[in-house]
C-alpha cells in the first residue's frame, strides 16, 4: 500500500463505518441482475466489512452478494460482518481453503447468472457494479476486467516473467492474451467457462495459488473472449492492514504465476499466439 493511499483509505473506512447497517441491508429498487461473489481469509475477517459495505452502498446494488469462507471459520465471525447479512448479503461456507472458491461455488448454484468477482481488501467506488454491467451490455458474451494483464512471450516463444506481462500498442493486442485480474473486479457472463472450471482436484494440481489463471484457462477452452473495460470506475482503495498475508507476494515476486500458467498451457495444450506482441 502506497503512503499517499493511507489518508484516502482512512477517510472512506470512516465514511462507510458510519452508514447504518439497517440501511445497508435494505434491498434497492433499482438493483442490477448480477451476483457479486468473493472470498476471504482469517487475517482479513475483521476488515472485510468495509469491502462489503462498499458493495452494499453501490449506486446500483447487485441483487446478491455472496461471501465464501472456509468452514473452520463458522462461529468466529465478528459482529461488524454478520450484522450486514440480509436479503442481499449472504455468508456461505466451503471446505476449500484456496481462492478459487470465490467463483466456483456460485457458478454451481447460479449457472444462469452474471457473476462479478472481486477481492476482499478493497473499498470499491459507488459506480463499480454499474460500470461493469454497462460494459457487459456492450459485450454480452465477453468476460470483462477492470484490471488486466497481457500474457507475453519472447522472440523464441518462451513465456516471459509475470512482471513483463504488460500491454503492447493497442492496435497490436491479440485478444486471447488478455488476462483479467480479480482485484479491481471481473464480470463473468453465464456459461462463459469450460465445465472443468469446478474440477477441484484438477485446479489444485495445476494452479493451486492462481485462480485468475485457472479461470482464464477455462475461458480459452470454452472460446470466450476476455476484454479490458473501456471505461473502468475510479480505482479501488486498499484497506489498511490487509496485506500481512497475500498471494501476490508469492505469485508475483517469486514468479509463481508464470510457473502455473506454463503448467496449465502444457496440460491443456493451449495454442496461444506466441508472437512477441
mmCIF file of C-alpha atoms in Angstrom:
data_model
loop_
_atom_site.group_PDB
_atom_site.id
_atom_site.type_symbol
_atom_site.label_atom_id
_atom_site.label_comp_id
_atom_site.label_asym_id
_atom_site.label_seq_id
_atom_site.Cartn_x
_atom_site.Cartn_y
_atom_site.Cartn_z
ATOM 1 C CA UNK A 1 0.000 0.000 0.000
ATOM 2 C CA UNK A 2 1.398 3.392 -1.011
ATOM 3 C CA UNK A 3 1.817 6.173 1.564
ATOM 4 C CA UNK A 4 -0.481 8.521 -0.374
ATOM 5 C CA UNK A 5 -3.292 5.946 -0.165
ATOM 6 C CA UNK A 6 -3.447 5.929 3.647
ATOM 7 C CA UNK A 7 -5.433 9.174 4.168
ATOM 8 C CA UNK A 8 -7.904 8.211 1.430
ATOM 9 C CA UNK A 9 -8.329 4.742 2.908
ATOM 10 C CA UNK A 10 -8.908 6.112 6.419
ATOM 11 C CA UNK A 11 -11.466 8.632 5.155
ATOM 12 C CA UNK A 12 -13.534 6.077 3.243
ATOM 13 C CA UNK A 13 -13.280 3.493 6.022
ATOM 14 C CA UNK A 14 -14.751 6.013 8.461
ATOM 15 C CA UNK A 15 -17.395 7.100 5.958
ATOM 16 C CA UNK A 16 -18.553 3.539 5.326
ATOM 17 C CA UNK A 17 -18.437 2.570 9.007
ATOM 18 C CA UNK A 18 -20.873 5.373 9.820
ATOM 19 C CA UNK A 19 -23.539 4.047 7.440
ATOM 20 C CA UNK A 20 -26.289 2.277 9.452
ATOM 21 C CA UNK A 21 -26.281 -1.490 8.891
ATOM 22 C CA UNK A 22 -30.080 -1.434 8.800
ATOM 23 C CA UNK A 23 -29.998 0.923 5.837
ATOM 24 C CA UNK A 24 -27.355 -1.113 4.021
ATOM 25 C CA UNK A 25 -29.421 -4.298 4.415
ATOM 26 C CA UNK A 26 -32.350 -2.777 2.537
ATOM 27 C CA UNK A 27 -32.994 -4.144 -0.946
ATOM 28 C CA UNK A 28 -32.642 -1.449 -3.587
ATOM 29 C CA UNK A 29 -35.495 -0.967 -6.059
ATOM 30 C CA UNK A 30 -33.046 -0.325 -8.918
ATOM 31 C CA UNK A 31 -30.611 -3.175 -8.410
ATOM 32 C CA UNK A 32 -28.814 -4.901 -11.260
ATOM 33 C CA UNK A 33 -29.187 -8.580 -12.277
ATOM 34 C CA UNK A 34 -25.725 -9.600 -11.100
ATOM 35 C CA UNK A 35 -24.232 -11.535 -8.195
ATOM 36 C CA UNK A 36 -21.038 -10.310 -6.555
ATOM 37 C CA UNK A 37 -19.021 -13.267 -5.286
ATOM 38 C CA UNK A 38 -15.848 -13.153 -3.202
ATOM 39 C CA UNK A 39 -13.866 -14.950 -0.527
ATOM 40 C CA UNK A 40 -11.674 -14.009 2.423
ATOM 41 C CA UNK A 41 -9.158 -15.366 4.916
ATOM 42 C CA UNK A 42 -8.943 -15.209 8.732
ATOM 43 C CA UNK A 43 -6.355 -12.399 8.773
ATOM 44 C CA UNK A 44 -8.795 -10.079 6.962
ATOM 45 C CA UNK A 45 -12.053 -11.078 8.585
ATOM 46 C CA UNK A 46 -12.187 -8.031 10.873
ATOM 47 C CA UNK A 47 -11.663 -5.679 7.921
ATOM 48 C CA UNK A 48 -13.794 -7.207 5.183
ATOM 49 C CA UNK A 49 -16.947 -5.497 6.409
ATOM 50 C CA UNK A 50 -15.564 -2.371 4.722
ATOM 51 C CA UNK A 51 -15.448 -4.134 1.359
ATOM 52 C CA UNK A 52 -18.964 -5.494 1.852
ATOM 53 C CA UNK A 53 -20.261 -2.082 2.916
ATOM 54 C CA UNK A 54 -18.800 -0.502 -0.221
ATOM 55 C CA UNK A 55 -20.673 -3.038 -2.368
ATOM 56 C CA UNK A 56 -23.947 -2.724 -0.455
ATOM 57 C CA UNK A 57 -23.694 1.058 -0.816
ATOM 58 C CA UNK A 58 -23.398 0.952 -4.613
ATOM 59 C CA UNK A 59 -25.419 3.436 -6.655
ATOM 60 C CA UNK A 60 -26.841 0.365 -8.426
ATOM 61 C CA UNK A 61 -26.778 -2.502 -5.975
ATOM 62 C CA UNK A 62 -26.242 -6.126 -7.109
ATOM 63 C CA UNK A 63 -29.157 -8.445 -6.466
ATOM 64 C CA UNK A 64 -26.965 -10.640 -4.284
ATOM 65 C CA UNK A 65 -23.532 -10.626 -2.602
ATOM 66 C CA UNK A 66 -22.057 -13.960 -1.519
ATOM 67 C CA UNK A 67 -19.002 -14.236 0.709
ATOM 68 C CA UNK A 68 -17.468 -17.716 0.695
ATOM 69 C CA UNK A 69 -15.445 -18.600 3.797
ATOM 70 C CA UNK A 70 -13.686 -21.754 4.919
ATOM 71 C CA UNK A 71 -15.924 -23.890 7.117
ATOM 72 C CA UNK A 72 -13.444 -23.657 10.017
ATOM 73 C CA UNK A 73 -14.480 -20.008 10.382
ATOM 74 C CA UNK A 74 -18.035 -20.874 11.428
ATOM 75 C CA UNK A 75 -18.828 -19.316 14.780
ATOM 76 C CA UNK A 76 -15.814 -16.998 14.699
ATOM 77 C CA UNK A 77 -17.139 -14.119 12.604
ATOM 78 C CA UNK A 78 -17.199 -10.572 14.015
ATOM 79 C CA UNK A 79 -20.431 -8.699 14.538
ATOM 80 C CA UNK A 80 -19.174 -5.984 12.174
ATOM 81 C CA UNK A 81 -19.617 -8.530 9.372
ATOM 82 C CA UNK A 82 -22.616 -10.629 10.421
ATOM 83 C CA UNK A 83 -24.804 -7.594 11.104
ATOM 84 C CA UNK A 84 -24.683 -6.851 7.360
ATOM 85 C CA UNK A 85 -26.361 -10.149 6.439
ATOM 86 C CA UNK A 86 -29.837 -9.852 4.980
ATOM 87 C CA UNK A 87 -31.715 -10.289 1.718
ATOM 88 C CA UNK A 88 -28.730 -9.062 -0.317
ATOM 89 C CA UNK A 89 -25.593 -10.125 1.569
ATOM 90 C CA UNK A 90 -25.082 -13.802 2.406
ATOM 91 C CA UNK A 91 -22.218 -15.642 4.110
ATOM 92 C CA UNK A 92 -21.621 -19.213 2.939
ATOM 93 C CA UNK A 93 -19.066 -21.836 3.910
ATOM 94 C CA UNK A 94 -16.819 -24.121 1.883
ATOM 95 C CA UNK A 95 -14.386 -26.962 2.633
ATOM 96 C CA UNK A 96 -11.850 -25.274 0.336
ATOM 97 C CA UNK A 97 -9.037 -23.052 1.578
ATOM 98 C CA UNK A 98 -7.990 -21.836 -1.905
ATOM 99 C CA UNK A 99 -9.108 -18.582 -3.530
ATOM 100 C CA UNK A 100 -10.921 -20.416 -6.354
ATOM 101 C CA UNK A 101 -13.942 -20.698 -4.070
ATOM 102 C CA UNK A 102 -14.704 -17.039 -4.762
ATOM 103 C CA UNK A 103 -16.321 -18.146 -8.034
ATOM 104 C CA UNK A 104 -16.739 -21.894 -8.463
ATOM 105 C CA UNK A 105 -19.472 -22.448 -5.853
ATOM 106 C CA UNK A 106 -21.503 -19.511 -7.122
ATOM 107 C CA UNK A 107 -21.238 -20.841 -10.687
ATOM 108 C CA UNK A 108 -22.562 -24.182 -9.474
ATOM 109 C CA UNK A 109 -25.510 -22.667 -7.618
ATOM 110 C CA UNK A 110 -26.368 -19.893 -10.089
ATOM 111 C CA UNK A 111 -25.251 -21.111 -13.545
ATOM 112 C CA UNK A 112 -27.533 -18.713 -15.421
ATOM 113 C CA UNK A 113 -26.492 -15.561 -13.563
ATOM 114 C CA UNK A 114 -23.947 -12.856 -14.329
ATOM 115 C CA UNK A 115 -21.251 -13.059 -11.657
ATOM 116 C CA UNK A 116 -18.780 -10.349 -10.656
ATOM 117 C CA UNK A 117 -15.781 -11.391 -8.578
ATOM 118 C CA UNK A 118 -13.659 -9.044 -6.509
ATOM 119 C CA UNK A 119 -11.056 -9.044 -3.757
ATOM 120 C CA UNK A 120 -11.623 -8.734 -0.026
ATOM 121 C CA UNK A 121 -9.104 -5.972 0.703
ATOM 122 C CA UNK A 122 -10.503 -3.040 -1.280
ATOM 123 C CA UNK A 123 -13.156 -0.349 -0.992
ATOM 124 C CA UNK A 124 -14.960 -0.098 -4.319
ATOM 125 C CA UNK A 125 -16.226 3.078 -5.988
ATOM 126 C CA UNK A 126 -20.012 3.689 -5.845
ATOM 127 C CA UNK A 127 -20.407 3.095 -9.596
ATOM 128 C CA UNK A 128 -18.251 -0.043 -9.649
ATOM 129 C CA UNK A 129 -21.044 -2.581 -10.276
ATOM 130 C CA UNK A 130 -22.863 -0.310 -12.709
ATOM 131 C CA UNK A 131 -19.785 0.366 -14.848
ATOM 132 C CA UNK A 132 -19.010 -3.329 -15.195
ATOM 133 C CA UNK A 133 -22.631 -4.098 -16.040
ATOM 134 C CA UNK A 134 -22.751 -1.303 -18.609
ATOM 135 C CA UNK A 135 -19.647 -2.773 -20.250
ATOM 136 C CA UNK A 136 -21.366 -6.165 -20.235
ATOM 137 C CA UNK A 137 -24.254 -4.720 -22.227
ATOM 138 C CA UNK A 138 -21.765 -3.732 -24.952
ATOM 139 C CA UNK A 139 -20.107 -7.160 -24.993
ATOM 140 C CA UNK A 140 -22.624 -9.610 -23.504
ATOM 141 C CA UNK A 141 -20.624 -12.722 -24.429
ATOM 142 C CA UNK A 142 -17.266 -11.471 -23.102
ATOM 143 C CA UNK A 143 -15.513 -11.600 -19.745
ATOM 144 C CA UNK A 144 -14.809 -8.019 -18.623
ATOM 145 C CA UNK A 145 -11.951 -6.998 -16.339
ATOM 146 C CA UNK A 146 -11.392 -3.559 -14.832
ATOM 147 C CA UNK A 147 -7.744 -4.545 -14.480
ATOM 148 C CA UNK A 148 -5.990 -6.854 -16.928
ATOM 149 C CA UNK A 149 -2.552 -8.036 -17.922
ATOM 150 C CA UNK A 150 -1.305 -9.308 -21.254
ATOM 151 C CA UNK A 151 0.317 -12.742 -21.472
ATOM 152 C CA UNK A 152 3.639 -12.283 -23.256
ATOM 153 C CA UNK A 153 6.314 -14.428 -24.852
ATOM 154 C CA UNK A 154 9.823 -13.656 -26.086
ATOM 155 C CA UNK A 155 11.028 -13.936 -29.679
ATOM 156 C CA UNK A 156 11.579 -17.678 -29.194
ATOM 157 C CA UNK A 157 8.037 -18.307 -27.942
ATOM 158 C CA UNK A 158 9.168 -18.685 -24.329
ATOM 159 C CA UNK A 159 6.814 -17.353 -21.645
ATOM 160 C CA UNK A 160 8.138 -14.141 -20.085
ATOM 161 C CA UNK A 161 8.177 -13.437 -16.307
ATOM 162 C CA UNK A 162 4.804 -12.283 -14.974
ATOM 163 C CA UNK A 163 6.085 -8.766 -14.301
ATOM 164 C CA UNK A 164 6.647 -8.442 -18.065
ATOM 165 C CA UNK A 165 3.021 -9.237 -18.902
ATOM 166 C CA UNK A 166 2.276 -5.669 -19.999
ATOM 167 C CA UNK A 167 0.333 -4.330 -22.956
ATOM 168 C CA UNK A 168 1.820 -3.599 -26.378
ATOM 169 C CA UNK A 169 0.398 -0.806 -28.523
ATOM 170 C CA UNK A 170 -3.403 -1.025 -28.599
ATOM 171 C CA UNK A 171 -3.529 -1.849 -32.301
ATOM 172 C CA UNK A 172 -1.267 -4.876 -31.716
ATOM 173 C CA UNK A 173 -3.370 -6.510 -28.981
ATOM 174 C CA UNK A 174 -4.227 -10.184 -29.516
ATOM 175 C CA UNK A 175 -7.491 -10.596 -27.594
ATOM 176 C CA UNK A 176 -6.875 -14.162 -26.416
ATOM 177 C CA UNK A 177 -3.827 -12.999 -24.439
ATOM 178 C CA UNK A 178 -5.804 -10.550 -22.273
ATOM 179 C CA UNK A 179 -5.791 -11.787 -18.659
ATOM 180 C CA UNK A 180 -8.435 -10.364 -16.274
ATOM 181 C CA UNK A 181 -7.118 -9.694 -12.758
ATOM 182 C CA UNK A 182 -9.531 -10.165 -9.875
ATOM 183 C CA UNK A 183 -8.536 -7.234 -7.670
ATOM 184 C CA UNK A 184 -10.499 -4.473 -9.420
ATOM 185 C CA UNK A 185 -13.406 -6.724 -10.387
ATOM 186 C CA UNK A 186 -14.124 -9.226 -13.170
ATOM 187 C CA UNK A 187 -17.541 -9.824 -14.755
ATOM 188 C CA UNK A 188 -18.353 -13.335 -15.976
ATOM 189 C CA UNK A 189 -21.443 -13.758 -18.183
ATOM 190 C CA UNK A 190 -23.397 -17.011 -17.852
ATOM 191 C CA UNK A 191 -21.866 -20.159 -19.349
ATOM 192 C CA UNK A 192 -18.578 -18.485 -20.335
ATOM 193 C CA UNK A 193 -16.205 -21.087 -18.863
ATOM 194 C CA UNK A 194 -15.429 -24.723 -19.558
ATOM 195 C CA UNK A 195 -17.343 -27.225 -17.438
ATOM 196 C CA UNK A 196 -13.981 -28.285 -15.996
ATOM 197 C CA UNK A 197 -13.852 -24.999 -14.060
ATOM 198 C CA UNK A 198 -15.299 -26.715 -10.976
ATOM 199 C CA UNK A 199 -12.905 -29.692 -11.087
ATOM 200 C CA UNK A 200 -11.349 -29.198 -7.653
ATOM 201 C CA UNK A 201 -8.713 -31.911 -7.922
ATOM 202 C CA UNK A 202 -7.526 -30.540 -11.246
ATOM 203 C CA UNK A 203 -7.148 -26.883 -10.292
ATOM 204 C CA UNK A 204 -5.476 -27.804 -7.016
ATOM 205 C CA UNK A 205 -2.984 -29.811 -9.055
ATOM 206 C CA UNK A 206 -2.343 -27.275 -11.841
ATOM 207 C CA UNK A 207 -2.859 -23.794 -10.360
ATOM 208 C CA UNK A 208 -3.468 -24.065 -6.607
ATOM 209 C CA UNK A 209 -2.448 -20.450 -5.881
ATOM 210 C CA UNK A 210 -3.678 -18.694 -9.046
ATOM 211 C CA UNK A 211 -7.436 -18.599 -9.505
ATOM 212 C CA UNK A 212 -7.201 -15.837 -12.142
ATOM 213 C CA UNK A 213 -5.042 -18.094 -14.324
ATOM 214 C CA UNK A 214 -7.366 -21.056 -13.856
ATOM 215 C CA UNK A 215 -10.401 -19.022 -14.879
ATOM 216 C CA UNK A 216 -8.501 -17.577 -17.856
ATOM 217 C CA UNK A 217 -7.591 -21.081 -18.989
ATOM 218 C CA UNK A 218 -11.215 -22.195 -18.632
ATOM 219 C CA UNK A 219 -12.356 -19.247 -20.761
ATOM 220 C CA UNK A 220 -9.909 -20.172 -23.534
ATOM 221 C CA UNK A 221 -11.083 -23.785 -23.518
ATOM 222 C CA UNK A 222 -14.647 -22.508 -23.914
ATOM 223 C CA UNK A 223 -13.735 -19.979 -26.617
ATOM 224 C CA UNK A 224 -14.752 -16.921 -24.577
ATOM 225 C CA UNK A 225 -13.124 -13.541 -25.225
ATOM 226 C CA UNK A 226 -11.717 -11.514 -22.307
ATOM 227 C CA UNK A 227 -11.667 -7.722 -22.512
ATOM 228 C CA UNK A 228 -10.224 -4.767 -20.658
ATOM 229 C CA UNK A 229 -13.074 -2.472 -19.571
ATOM 230 C CA UNK A 230 -13.101 0.626 -21.769
ATOM 231 C CA UNK A 231 -14.462 2.887 -19.011
ATOM 232 C CA UNK A 232 -13.411 1.445 -15.657
ATOM 233 C CA UNK A 233 -14.529 3.224 -12.475
ATOM 234 C CA UNK A 234 -12.185 5.025 -10.110
ATOM 235 C CA UNK A 235 -9.517 2.653 -8.819
ATOM 236 C CA UNK A 236 -10.432 0.656 -5.743
ATOM 237 C CA UNK A 237 -8.970 1.874 -2.452
ATOM 238 C CA UNK A 238 -6.830 -0.586 -0.449
ATOM 239 C CA UNK A 239 -7.993 -1.302 3.102
ATOM 240 C CA UNK A 240 -5.285 -0.601 5.673
ATOM 241 C CA UNK A 241 -3.879 -3.653 7.442
ATOM 242 C CA UNK A 242 -4.979 -6.316 4.948
ATOM 243 C CA UNK A 243 -1.694 -7.237 3.264
ATOM 244 C CA UNK A 244 0.036 -9.209 6.040
ATOM 245 C CA UNK A 245 -0.927 -12.376 4.152
ATOM 246 C CA UNK A 246 -1.124 -12.045 0.370
ATOM 247 C CA UNK A 247 -0.872 -14.390 -2.618
ATOM 248 C CA UNK A 248 0.742 -11.544 -4.533
ATOM 249 C CA UNK A 249 3.956 -11.931 -2.558
ATOM 250 C CA UNK A 250 4.382 -15.482 -3.818
ATOM 251 C CA UNK A 251 2.738 -15.349 -7.234
ATOM 252 C CA UNK A 252 4.274 -12.085 -8.434
ATOM 253 C CA UNK A 253 7.509 -11.592 -6.533
ATOM 254 C CA UNK A 254 8.544 -15.260 -6.820
ATOM 255 C CA UNK A 255 7.089 -15.535 -10.347
ATOM 256 C CA UNK A 256 4.751 -18.396 -9.440
ATOM 257 C CA UNK A 257 2.191 -17.049 -11.916
ATOM 258 C CA UNK A 258 4.486 -17.798 -14.829
ATOM 259 C CA UNK A 259 5.131 -21.288 -13.467
ATOM 260 C CA UNK A 260 1.428 -22.058 -13.037
ATOM 261 C CA UNK A 261 0.459 -20.629 -16.437
ATOM 262 C CA UNK A 262 3.093 -22.789 -18.110
ATOM 263 C CA UNK A 263 1.686 -25.813 -16.282
ATOM 264 C CA UNK A 264 -1.846 -25.008 -17.477
ATOM 265 C CA UNK A 265 -0.666 -24.384 -21.029
ATOM 266 C CA UNK A 266 1.198 -27.687 -21.165
ATOM 267 C CA UNK A 267 -1.585 -29.730 -19.583
ATOM 268 C CA UNK A 268 -4.362 -28.425 -21.835
ATOM 269 C CA UNK A 269 -2.092 -27.955 -24.865
ATOM 270 C CA UNK A 270 -3.249 -24.360 -25.262
ATOM 271 C CA UNK A 271 -2.296 -22.843 -28.615
ATOM 272 C CA UNK A 272 -1.873 -19.167 -27.763
ATOM 273 C CA UNK A 273 -0.311 -16.755 -30.212
ATOM 274 C CA UNK A 274 3.333 -16.713 -29.110
ATOM 275 C CA UNK A 275 4.495 -13.703 -31.046
ATOM 276 C CA UNK A 276 6.235 -11.028 -29.002
ATOM 277 C CA UNK A 277 3.248 -8.649 -29.155
#
